[in-house]
Structures are given as C-alpha cells and as structure tokens.
JSON list of C-alpha atoms and ligand atoms in Angstrom, two decimals:
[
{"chain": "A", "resi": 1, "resn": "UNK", "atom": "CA", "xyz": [95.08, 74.35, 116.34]},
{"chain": "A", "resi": 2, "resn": "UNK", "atom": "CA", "xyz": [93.84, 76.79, 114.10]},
{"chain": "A", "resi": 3, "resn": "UNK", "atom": "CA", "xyz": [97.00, 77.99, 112.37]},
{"chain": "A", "resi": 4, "resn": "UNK", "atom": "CA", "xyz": [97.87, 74.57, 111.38]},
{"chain": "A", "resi": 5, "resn": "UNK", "atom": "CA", "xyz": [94.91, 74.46, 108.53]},
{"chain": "A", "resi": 6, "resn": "UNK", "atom": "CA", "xyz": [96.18, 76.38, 105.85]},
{"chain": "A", "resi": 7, "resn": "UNK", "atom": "CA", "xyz": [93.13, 78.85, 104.61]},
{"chain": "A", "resi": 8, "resn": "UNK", "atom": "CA", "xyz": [92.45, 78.82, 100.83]},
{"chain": "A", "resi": 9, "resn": "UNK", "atom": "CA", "xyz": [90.38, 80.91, 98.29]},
{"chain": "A", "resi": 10, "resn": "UNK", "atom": "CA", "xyz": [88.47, 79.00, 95.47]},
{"chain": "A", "resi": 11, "resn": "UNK", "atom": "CA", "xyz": [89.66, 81.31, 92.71]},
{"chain": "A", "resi": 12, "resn": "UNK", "atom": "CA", "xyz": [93.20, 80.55, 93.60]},
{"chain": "A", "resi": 13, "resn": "UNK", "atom": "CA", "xyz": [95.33, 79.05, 91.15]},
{"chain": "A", "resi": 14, "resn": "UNK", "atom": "CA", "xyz": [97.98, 78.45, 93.40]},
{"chain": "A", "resi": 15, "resn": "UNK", "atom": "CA", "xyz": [95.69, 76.91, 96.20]},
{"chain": "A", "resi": 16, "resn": "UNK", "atom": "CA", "xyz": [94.60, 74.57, 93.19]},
{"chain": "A", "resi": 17, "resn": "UNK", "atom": "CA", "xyz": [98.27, 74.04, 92.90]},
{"chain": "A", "resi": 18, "resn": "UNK", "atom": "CA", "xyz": [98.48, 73.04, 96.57]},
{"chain": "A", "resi": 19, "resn": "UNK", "atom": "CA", "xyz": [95.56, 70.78, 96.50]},
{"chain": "A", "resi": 20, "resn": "UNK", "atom": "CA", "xyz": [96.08, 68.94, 93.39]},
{"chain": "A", "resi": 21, "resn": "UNK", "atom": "CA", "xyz": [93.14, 70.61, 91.35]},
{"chain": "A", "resi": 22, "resn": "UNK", "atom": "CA", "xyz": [95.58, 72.03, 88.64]},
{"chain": "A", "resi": 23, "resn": "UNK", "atom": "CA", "xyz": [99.01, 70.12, 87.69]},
{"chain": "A", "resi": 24, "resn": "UNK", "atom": "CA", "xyz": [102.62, 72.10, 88.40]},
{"chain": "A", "resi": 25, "resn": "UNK", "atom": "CA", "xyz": [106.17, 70.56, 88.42]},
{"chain": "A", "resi": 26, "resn": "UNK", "atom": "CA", "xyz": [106.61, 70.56, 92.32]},
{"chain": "A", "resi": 27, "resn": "UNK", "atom": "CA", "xyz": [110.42, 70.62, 93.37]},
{"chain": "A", "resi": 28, "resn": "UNK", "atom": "CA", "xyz": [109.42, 70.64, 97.05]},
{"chain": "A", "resi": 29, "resn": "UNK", "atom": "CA", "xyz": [106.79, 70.40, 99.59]},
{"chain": "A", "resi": 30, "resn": "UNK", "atom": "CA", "xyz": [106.61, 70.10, 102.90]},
{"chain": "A", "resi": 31, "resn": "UNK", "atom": "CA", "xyz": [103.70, 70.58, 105.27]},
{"chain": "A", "resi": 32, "resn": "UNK", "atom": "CA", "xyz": [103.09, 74.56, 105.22]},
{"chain": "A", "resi": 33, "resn": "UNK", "atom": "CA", "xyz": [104.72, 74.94, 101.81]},
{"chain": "A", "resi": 34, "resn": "UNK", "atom": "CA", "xyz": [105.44, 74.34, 98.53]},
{"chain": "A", "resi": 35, "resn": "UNK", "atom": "CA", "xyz": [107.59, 75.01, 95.08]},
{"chain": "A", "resi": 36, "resn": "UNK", "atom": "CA", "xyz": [107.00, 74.60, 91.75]},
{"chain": "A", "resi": 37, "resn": "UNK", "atom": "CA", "xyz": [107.85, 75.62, 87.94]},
{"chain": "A", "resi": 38, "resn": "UNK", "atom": "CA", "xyz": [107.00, 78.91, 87.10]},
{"chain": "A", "resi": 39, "resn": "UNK", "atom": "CA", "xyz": [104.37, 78.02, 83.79]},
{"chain": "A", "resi": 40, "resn": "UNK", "atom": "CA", "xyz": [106.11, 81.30, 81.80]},
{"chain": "A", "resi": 41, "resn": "UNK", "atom": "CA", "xyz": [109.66, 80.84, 82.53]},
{"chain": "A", "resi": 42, "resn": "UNK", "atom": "CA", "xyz": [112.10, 83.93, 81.99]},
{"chain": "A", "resi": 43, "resn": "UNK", "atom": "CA", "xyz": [115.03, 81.66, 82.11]},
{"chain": "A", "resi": 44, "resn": "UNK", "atom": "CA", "xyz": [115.32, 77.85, 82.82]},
{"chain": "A", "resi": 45, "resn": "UNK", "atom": "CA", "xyz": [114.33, 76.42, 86.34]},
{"chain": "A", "resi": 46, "resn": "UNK", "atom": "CA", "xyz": [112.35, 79.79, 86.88]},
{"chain": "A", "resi": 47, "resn": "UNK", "atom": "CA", "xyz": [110.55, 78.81, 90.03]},
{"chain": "A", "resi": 48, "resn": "UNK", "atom": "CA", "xyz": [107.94, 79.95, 92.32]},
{"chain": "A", "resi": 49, "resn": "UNK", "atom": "CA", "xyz": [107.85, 79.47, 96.35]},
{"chain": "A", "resi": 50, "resn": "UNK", "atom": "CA", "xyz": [104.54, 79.79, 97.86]},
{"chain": "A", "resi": 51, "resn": "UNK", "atom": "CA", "xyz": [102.86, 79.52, 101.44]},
{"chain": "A", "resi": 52, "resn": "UNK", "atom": "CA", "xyz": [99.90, 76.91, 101.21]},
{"chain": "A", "resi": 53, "resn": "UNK", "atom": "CA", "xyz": [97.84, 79.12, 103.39]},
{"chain": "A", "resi": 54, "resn": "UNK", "atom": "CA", "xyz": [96.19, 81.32, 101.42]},
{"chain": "A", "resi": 55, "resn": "UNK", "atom": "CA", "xyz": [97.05, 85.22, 101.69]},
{"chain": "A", "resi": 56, "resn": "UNK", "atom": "CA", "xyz": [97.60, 87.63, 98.51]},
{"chain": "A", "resi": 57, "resn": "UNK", "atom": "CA", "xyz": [101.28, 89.26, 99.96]},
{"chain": "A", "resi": 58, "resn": "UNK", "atom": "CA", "xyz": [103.62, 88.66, 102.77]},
{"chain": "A", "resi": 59, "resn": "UNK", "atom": "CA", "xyz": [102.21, 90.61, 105.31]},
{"chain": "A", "resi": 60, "resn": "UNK", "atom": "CA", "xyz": [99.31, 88.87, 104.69]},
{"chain": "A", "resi": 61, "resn": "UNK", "atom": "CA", "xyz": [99.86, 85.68, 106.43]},
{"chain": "A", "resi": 62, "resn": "UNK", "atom": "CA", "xyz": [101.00, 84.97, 110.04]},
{"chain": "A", "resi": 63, "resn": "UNK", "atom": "CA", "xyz": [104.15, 85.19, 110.92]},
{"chain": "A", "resi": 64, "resn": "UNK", "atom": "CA", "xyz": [105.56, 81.76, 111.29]},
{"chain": "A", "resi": 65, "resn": "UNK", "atom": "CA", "xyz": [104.31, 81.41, 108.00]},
{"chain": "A", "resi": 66, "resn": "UNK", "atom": "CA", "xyz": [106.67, 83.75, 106.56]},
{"chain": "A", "resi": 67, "resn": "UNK", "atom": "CA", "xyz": [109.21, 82.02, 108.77]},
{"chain": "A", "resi": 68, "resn": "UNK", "atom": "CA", "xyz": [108.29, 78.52, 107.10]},
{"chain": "A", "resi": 69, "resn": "UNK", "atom": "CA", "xyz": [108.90, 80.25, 103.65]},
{"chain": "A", "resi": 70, "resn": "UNK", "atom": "CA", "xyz": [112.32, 81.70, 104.00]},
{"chain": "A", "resi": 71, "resn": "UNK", "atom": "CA", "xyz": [113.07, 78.18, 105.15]},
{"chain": "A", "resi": 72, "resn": "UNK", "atom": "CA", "xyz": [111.53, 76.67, 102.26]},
{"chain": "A", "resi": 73, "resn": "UNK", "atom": "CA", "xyz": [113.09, 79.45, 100.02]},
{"chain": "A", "resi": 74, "resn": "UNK", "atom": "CA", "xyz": [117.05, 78.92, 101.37]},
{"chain": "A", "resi": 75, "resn": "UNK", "atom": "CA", "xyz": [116.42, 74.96, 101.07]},
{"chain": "A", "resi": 76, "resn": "UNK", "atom": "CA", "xyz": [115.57, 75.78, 97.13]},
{"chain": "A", "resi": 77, "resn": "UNK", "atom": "CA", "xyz": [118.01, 78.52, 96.37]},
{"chain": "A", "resi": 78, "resn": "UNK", "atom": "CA", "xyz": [120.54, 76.02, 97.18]},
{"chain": "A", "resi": 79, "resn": "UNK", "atom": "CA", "xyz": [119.52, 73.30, 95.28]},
{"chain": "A", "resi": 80, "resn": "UNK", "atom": "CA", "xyz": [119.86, 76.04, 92.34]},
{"chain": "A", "resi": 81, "resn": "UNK", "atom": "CA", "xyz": [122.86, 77.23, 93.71]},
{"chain": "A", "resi": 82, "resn": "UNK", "atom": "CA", "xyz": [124.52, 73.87, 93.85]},
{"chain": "A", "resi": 83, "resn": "UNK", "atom": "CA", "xyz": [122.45, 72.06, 90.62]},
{"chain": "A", "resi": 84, "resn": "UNK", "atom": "CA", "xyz": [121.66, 75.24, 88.20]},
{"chain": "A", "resi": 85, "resn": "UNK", "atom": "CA", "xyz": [124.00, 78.40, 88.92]},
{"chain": "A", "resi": 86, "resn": "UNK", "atom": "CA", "xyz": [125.28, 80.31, 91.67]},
{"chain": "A", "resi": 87, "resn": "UNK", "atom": "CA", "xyz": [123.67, 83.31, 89.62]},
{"chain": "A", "resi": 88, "resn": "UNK", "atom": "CA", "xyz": [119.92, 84.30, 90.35]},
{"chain": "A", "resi": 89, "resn": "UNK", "atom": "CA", "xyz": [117.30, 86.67, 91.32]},
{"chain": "A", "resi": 90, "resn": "UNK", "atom": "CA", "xyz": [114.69, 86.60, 94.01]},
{"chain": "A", "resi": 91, "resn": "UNK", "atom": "CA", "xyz": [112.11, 88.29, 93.60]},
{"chain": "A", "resi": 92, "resn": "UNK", "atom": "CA", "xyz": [108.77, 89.00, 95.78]},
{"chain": "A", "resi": 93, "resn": "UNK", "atom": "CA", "xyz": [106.40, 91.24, 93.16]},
{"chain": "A", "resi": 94, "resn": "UNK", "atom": "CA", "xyz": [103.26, 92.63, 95.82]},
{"chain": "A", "resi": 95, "resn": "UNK", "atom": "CA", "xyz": [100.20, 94.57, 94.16]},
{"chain": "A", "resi": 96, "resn": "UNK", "atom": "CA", "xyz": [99.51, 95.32, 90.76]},
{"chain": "A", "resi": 97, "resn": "UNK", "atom": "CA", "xyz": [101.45, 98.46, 89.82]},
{"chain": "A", "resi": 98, "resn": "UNK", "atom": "CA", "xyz": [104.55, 95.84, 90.78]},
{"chain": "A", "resi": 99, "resn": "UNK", "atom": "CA", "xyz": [103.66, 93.52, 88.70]},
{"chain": "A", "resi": 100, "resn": "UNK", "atom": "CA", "xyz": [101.94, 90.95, 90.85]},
{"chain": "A", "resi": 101, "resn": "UNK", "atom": "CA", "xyz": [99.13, 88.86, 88.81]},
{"chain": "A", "resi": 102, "resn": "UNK", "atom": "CA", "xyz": [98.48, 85.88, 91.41]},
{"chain": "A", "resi": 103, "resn": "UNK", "atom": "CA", "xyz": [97.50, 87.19, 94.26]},
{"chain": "A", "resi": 104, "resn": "UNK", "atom": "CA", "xyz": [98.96, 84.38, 96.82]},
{"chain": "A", "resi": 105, "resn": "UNK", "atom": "CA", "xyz": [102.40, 85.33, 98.18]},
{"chain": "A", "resi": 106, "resn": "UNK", "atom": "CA", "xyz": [105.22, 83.61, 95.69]},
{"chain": "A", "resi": 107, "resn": "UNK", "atom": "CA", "xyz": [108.79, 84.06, 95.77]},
{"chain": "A", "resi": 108, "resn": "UNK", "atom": "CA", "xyz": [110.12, 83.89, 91.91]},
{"chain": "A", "resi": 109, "resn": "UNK", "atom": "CA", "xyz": [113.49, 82.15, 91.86]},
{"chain": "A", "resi": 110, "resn": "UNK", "atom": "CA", "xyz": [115.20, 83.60, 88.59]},
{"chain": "A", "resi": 111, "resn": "UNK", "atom": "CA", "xyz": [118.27, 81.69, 87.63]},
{"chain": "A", "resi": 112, "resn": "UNK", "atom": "CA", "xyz": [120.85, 83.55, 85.37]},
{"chain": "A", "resi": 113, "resn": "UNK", "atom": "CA", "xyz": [122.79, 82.05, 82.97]},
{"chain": "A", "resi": 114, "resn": "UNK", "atom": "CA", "xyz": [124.62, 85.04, 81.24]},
{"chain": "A", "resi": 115, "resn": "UNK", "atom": "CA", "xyz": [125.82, 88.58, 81.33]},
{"chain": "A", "resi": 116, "resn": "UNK", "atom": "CA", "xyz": [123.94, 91.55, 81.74]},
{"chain": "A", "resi": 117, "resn": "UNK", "atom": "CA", "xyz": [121.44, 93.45, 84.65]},
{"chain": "A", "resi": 118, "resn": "UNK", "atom": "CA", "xyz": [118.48, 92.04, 84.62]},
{"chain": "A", "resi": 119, "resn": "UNK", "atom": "CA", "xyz": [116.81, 95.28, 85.70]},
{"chain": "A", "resi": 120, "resn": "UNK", "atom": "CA", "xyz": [118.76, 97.46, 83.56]},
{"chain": "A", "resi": 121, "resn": "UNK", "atom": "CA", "xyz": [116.18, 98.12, 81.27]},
{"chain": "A", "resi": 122, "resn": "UNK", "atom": "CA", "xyz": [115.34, 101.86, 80.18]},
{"chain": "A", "resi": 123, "resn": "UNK", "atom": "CA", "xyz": [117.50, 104.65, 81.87]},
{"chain": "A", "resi": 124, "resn": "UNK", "atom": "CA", "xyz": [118.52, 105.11, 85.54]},
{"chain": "A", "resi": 125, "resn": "UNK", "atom": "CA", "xyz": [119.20, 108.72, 87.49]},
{"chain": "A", "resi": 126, "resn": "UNK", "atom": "CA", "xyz": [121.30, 108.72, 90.09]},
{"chain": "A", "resi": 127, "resn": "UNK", "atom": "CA", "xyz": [119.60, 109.18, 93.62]},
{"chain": "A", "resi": 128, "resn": "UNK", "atom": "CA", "xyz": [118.99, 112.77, 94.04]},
{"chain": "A", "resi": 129, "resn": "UNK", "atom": "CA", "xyz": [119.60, 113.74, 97.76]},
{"chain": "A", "resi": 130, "resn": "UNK", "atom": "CA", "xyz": [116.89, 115.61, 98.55]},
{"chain": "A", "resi": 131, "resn": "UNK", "atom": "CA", "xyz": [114.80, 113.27, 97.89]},
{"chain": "A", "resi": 132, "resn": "UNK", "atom": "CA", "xyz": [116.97, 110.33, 99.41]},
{"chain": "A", "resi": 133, "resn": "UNK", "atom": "CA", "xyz": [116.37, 112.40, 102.66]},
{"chain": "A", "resi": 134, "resn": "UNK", "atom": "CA", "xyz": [112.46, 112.84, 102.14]},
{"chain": "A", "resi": 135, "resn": "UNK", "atom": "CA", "xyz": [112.07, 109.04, 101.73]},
{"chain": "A", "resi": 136, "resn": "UNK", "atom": "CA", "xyz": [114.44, 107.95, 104.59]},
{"chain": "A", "resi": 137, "resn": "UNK", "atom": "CA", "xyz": [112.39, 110.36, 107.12]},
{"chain": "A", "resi": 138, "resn": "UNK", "atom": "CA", "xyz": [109.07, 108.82, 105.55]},
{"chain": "A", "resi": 139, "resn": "UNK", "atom": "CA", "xyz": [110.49, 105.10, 105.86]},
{"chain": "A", "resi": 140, "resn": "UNK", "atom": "CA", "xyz": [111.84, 105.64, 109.09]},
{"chain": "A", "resi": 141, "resn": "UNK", "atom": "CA", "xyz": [109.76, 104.70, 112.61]},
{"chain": "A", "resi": 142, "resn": "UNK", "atom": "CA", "xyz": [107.98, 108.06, 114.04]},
{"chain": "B", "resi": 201, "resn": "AMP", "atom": "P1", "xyz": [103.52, 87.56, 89.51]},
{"chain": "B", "resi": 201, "resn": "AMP", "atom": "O1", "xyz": [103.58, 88.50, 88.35]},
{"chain": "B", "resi": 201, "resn": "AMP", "atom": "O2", "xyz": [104.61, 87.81, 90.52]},
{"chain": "B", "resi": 201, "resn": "AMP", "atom": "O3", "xyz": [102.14, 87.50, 90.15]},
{"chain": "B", "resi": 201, "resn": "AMP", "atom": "O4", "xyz": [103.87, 86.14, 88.90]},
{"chain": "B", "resi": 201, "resn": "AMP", "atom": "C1", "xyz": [102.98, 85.11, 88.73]},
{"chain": "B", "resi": 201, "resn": "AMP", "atom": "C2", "xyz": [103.71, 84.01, 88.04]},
{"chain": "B", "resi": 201, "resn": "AMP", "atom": "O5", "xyz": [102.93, 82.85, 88.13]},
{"chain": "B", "resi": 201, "resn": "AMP", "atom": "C3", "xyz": [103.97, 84.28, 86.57]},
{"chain": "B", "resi": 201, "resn": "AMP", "atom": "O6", "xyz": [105.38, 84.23, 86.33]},
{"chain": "B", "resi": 201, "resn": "AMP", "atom": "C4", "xyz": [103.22, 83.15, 85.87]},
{"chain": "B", "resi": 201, "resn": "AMP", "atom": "O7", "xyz": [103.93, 82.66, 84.74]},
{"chain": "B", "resi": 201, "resn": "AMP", "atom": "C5", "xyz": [103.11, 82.12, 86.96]},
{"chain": "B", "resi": 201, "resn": "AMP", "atom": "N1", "xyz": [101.97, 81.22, 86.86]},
{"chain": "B", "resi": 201, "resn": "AMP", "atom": "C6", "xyz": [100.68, 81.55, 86.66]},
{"chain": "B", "resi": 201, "resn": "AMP", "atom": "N2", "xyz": [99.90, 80.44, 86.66]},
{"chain": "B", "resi": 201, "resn": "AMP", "atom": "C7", "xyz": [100.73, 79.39, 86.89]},
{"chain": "B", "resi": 201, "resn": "AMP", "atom": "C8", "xyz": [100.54, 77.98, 87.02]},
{"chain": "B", "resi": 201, "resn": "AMP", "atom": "N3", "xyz": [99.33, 77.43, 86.90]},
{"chain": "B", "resi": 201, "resn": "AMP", "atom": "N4", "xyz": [101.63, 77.22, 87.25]},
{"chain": "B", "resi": 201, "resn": "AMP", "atom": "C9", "xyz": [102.85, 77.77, 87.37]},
{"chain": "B", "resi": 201, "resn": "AMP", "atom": "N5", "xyz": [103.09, 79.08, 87.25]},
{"chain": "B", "resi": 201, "resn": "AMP", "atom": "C10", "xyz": [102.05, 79.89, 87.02]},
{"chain": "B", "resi": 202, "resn": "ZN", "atom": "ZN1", "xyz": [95.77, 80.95, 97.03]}
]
C-alpha cells in the first residue's frame, strides 16, 4: 500500500531525524510519527511533533496523516500535562513570513512555567469591525 511508506526529501533535517541520520531526544514514536526535543528550546521540554512522511505544512500530507498526528500530539500534551505543567502552547508555524524554518510539518509543544502572554509582545488594536466583516466574508465558503 502506497500510503504506508512514508515519502522523504534528502535535505530534510527532520526526515534525518526519522531515519536515524542526525541524533534528537525522541519522547515518542510510533509507526507514522514521531517527537522529539526541540534543539533551541524557548522553555524546558520545548518539543516538536512531526509526521514521518515527508510534506513541508499540514495540508501537505494525506489526511490520515494529519489524523495520526493529532493522535500523536494529545498522547504528548498529556504526558506534559501530567509530568511538566498543565500550562503550554501549541503551536503549528506554516511558511516563512510565519516563522516556519523546517519545512516538514511540526507541532511545537511550548511548556510555560510562569506568568505573562507569551504573544504579548509589541502593541495590540482592538479588532476593528469593518474589517472583522471583510475577513469573515473572505474566510467564509462561497
Ligand atoms: P519552525 O520555526 O516552526 O520551522 O521551527 C523549527 C524548529 O526546529 C526550531 O525551533 C528549531 O530550534 C528546531 N530544530 C531545528 N533543527 C533541529 C534538530 N536537528 N533537532 C531538533 N530541533 C531542531
Ligand atoms: Zn522531511
């Protein structure tokens, strides 16, 4: 069955990662996926959750692969829940302009330890109405 072999791209670190051609701290794997220490934590147990098929973002890669990550992503946000803190971020970063550097779907697990937003950098307007309209009618199905 074709679906079953994950695809991979040889400038991948994270398909390295997956076959054992560069090290990580893996904190799970199972057949279609895997999780690992992020290398540059923000906080401590920052983790990444990855498909091992191959695809830069999540609408890359088929569908019960997504499926197989969410799994894989509630199995490890309750081993932080119940072993780190009940306090975290998940985060999905897709293209460049958000911030995305490897380009194989990851979920970042972001444990919190203390106070504060961590997205309240710089200054925040409240959502103008006008516009709120604009991007509902743009985001909504024709
Ligand atoms: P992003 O900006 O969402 O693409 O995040 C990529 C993340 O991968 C960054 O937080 C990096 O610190 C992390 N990273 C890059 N290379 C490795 C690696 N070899 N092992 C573990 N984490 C890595
Ligand atoms: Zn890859």
């Amino acid at each position: 069955m074709a679906s079953a072999a994950p695809a991979r791209d040889p400038n991948c670190v994270f398909c390295d990662i997956v076959e054992r051609r560069a090290p990580a701290w893996i904190l799970f794997e199972d057949e279609h996926t895997m999780a690992f220490l992020d290398i540059f934590p923000f906080t401590r147990g920052h983790l990444l959750v990855i498909p091992k098929r191959h695809g830069a973002r999540l609408t890359d890669i088929p569908f019960e692969d997504q499926m197989r990550l969410i799994r894989s992503l509630d199995e490890i946000c309750r081993r932080v829940e119940q072993r780190l803190t009940p306090h975290y971020n998940v985060a999905l970063n897709t293209g460049a302009n958000a911030g995305q550097i490897v380009f194989h779907v990851h979920f970042h697990v972001i444990p919190r330890y203390g106070k504060g937003n961590p997205f309240g950098a710089g200054s925040r307007e409240r959502l103008d109405e006008t516009e709120a309209r604009k991007v509902v009618s743009e985001l909504s199905p024709a």
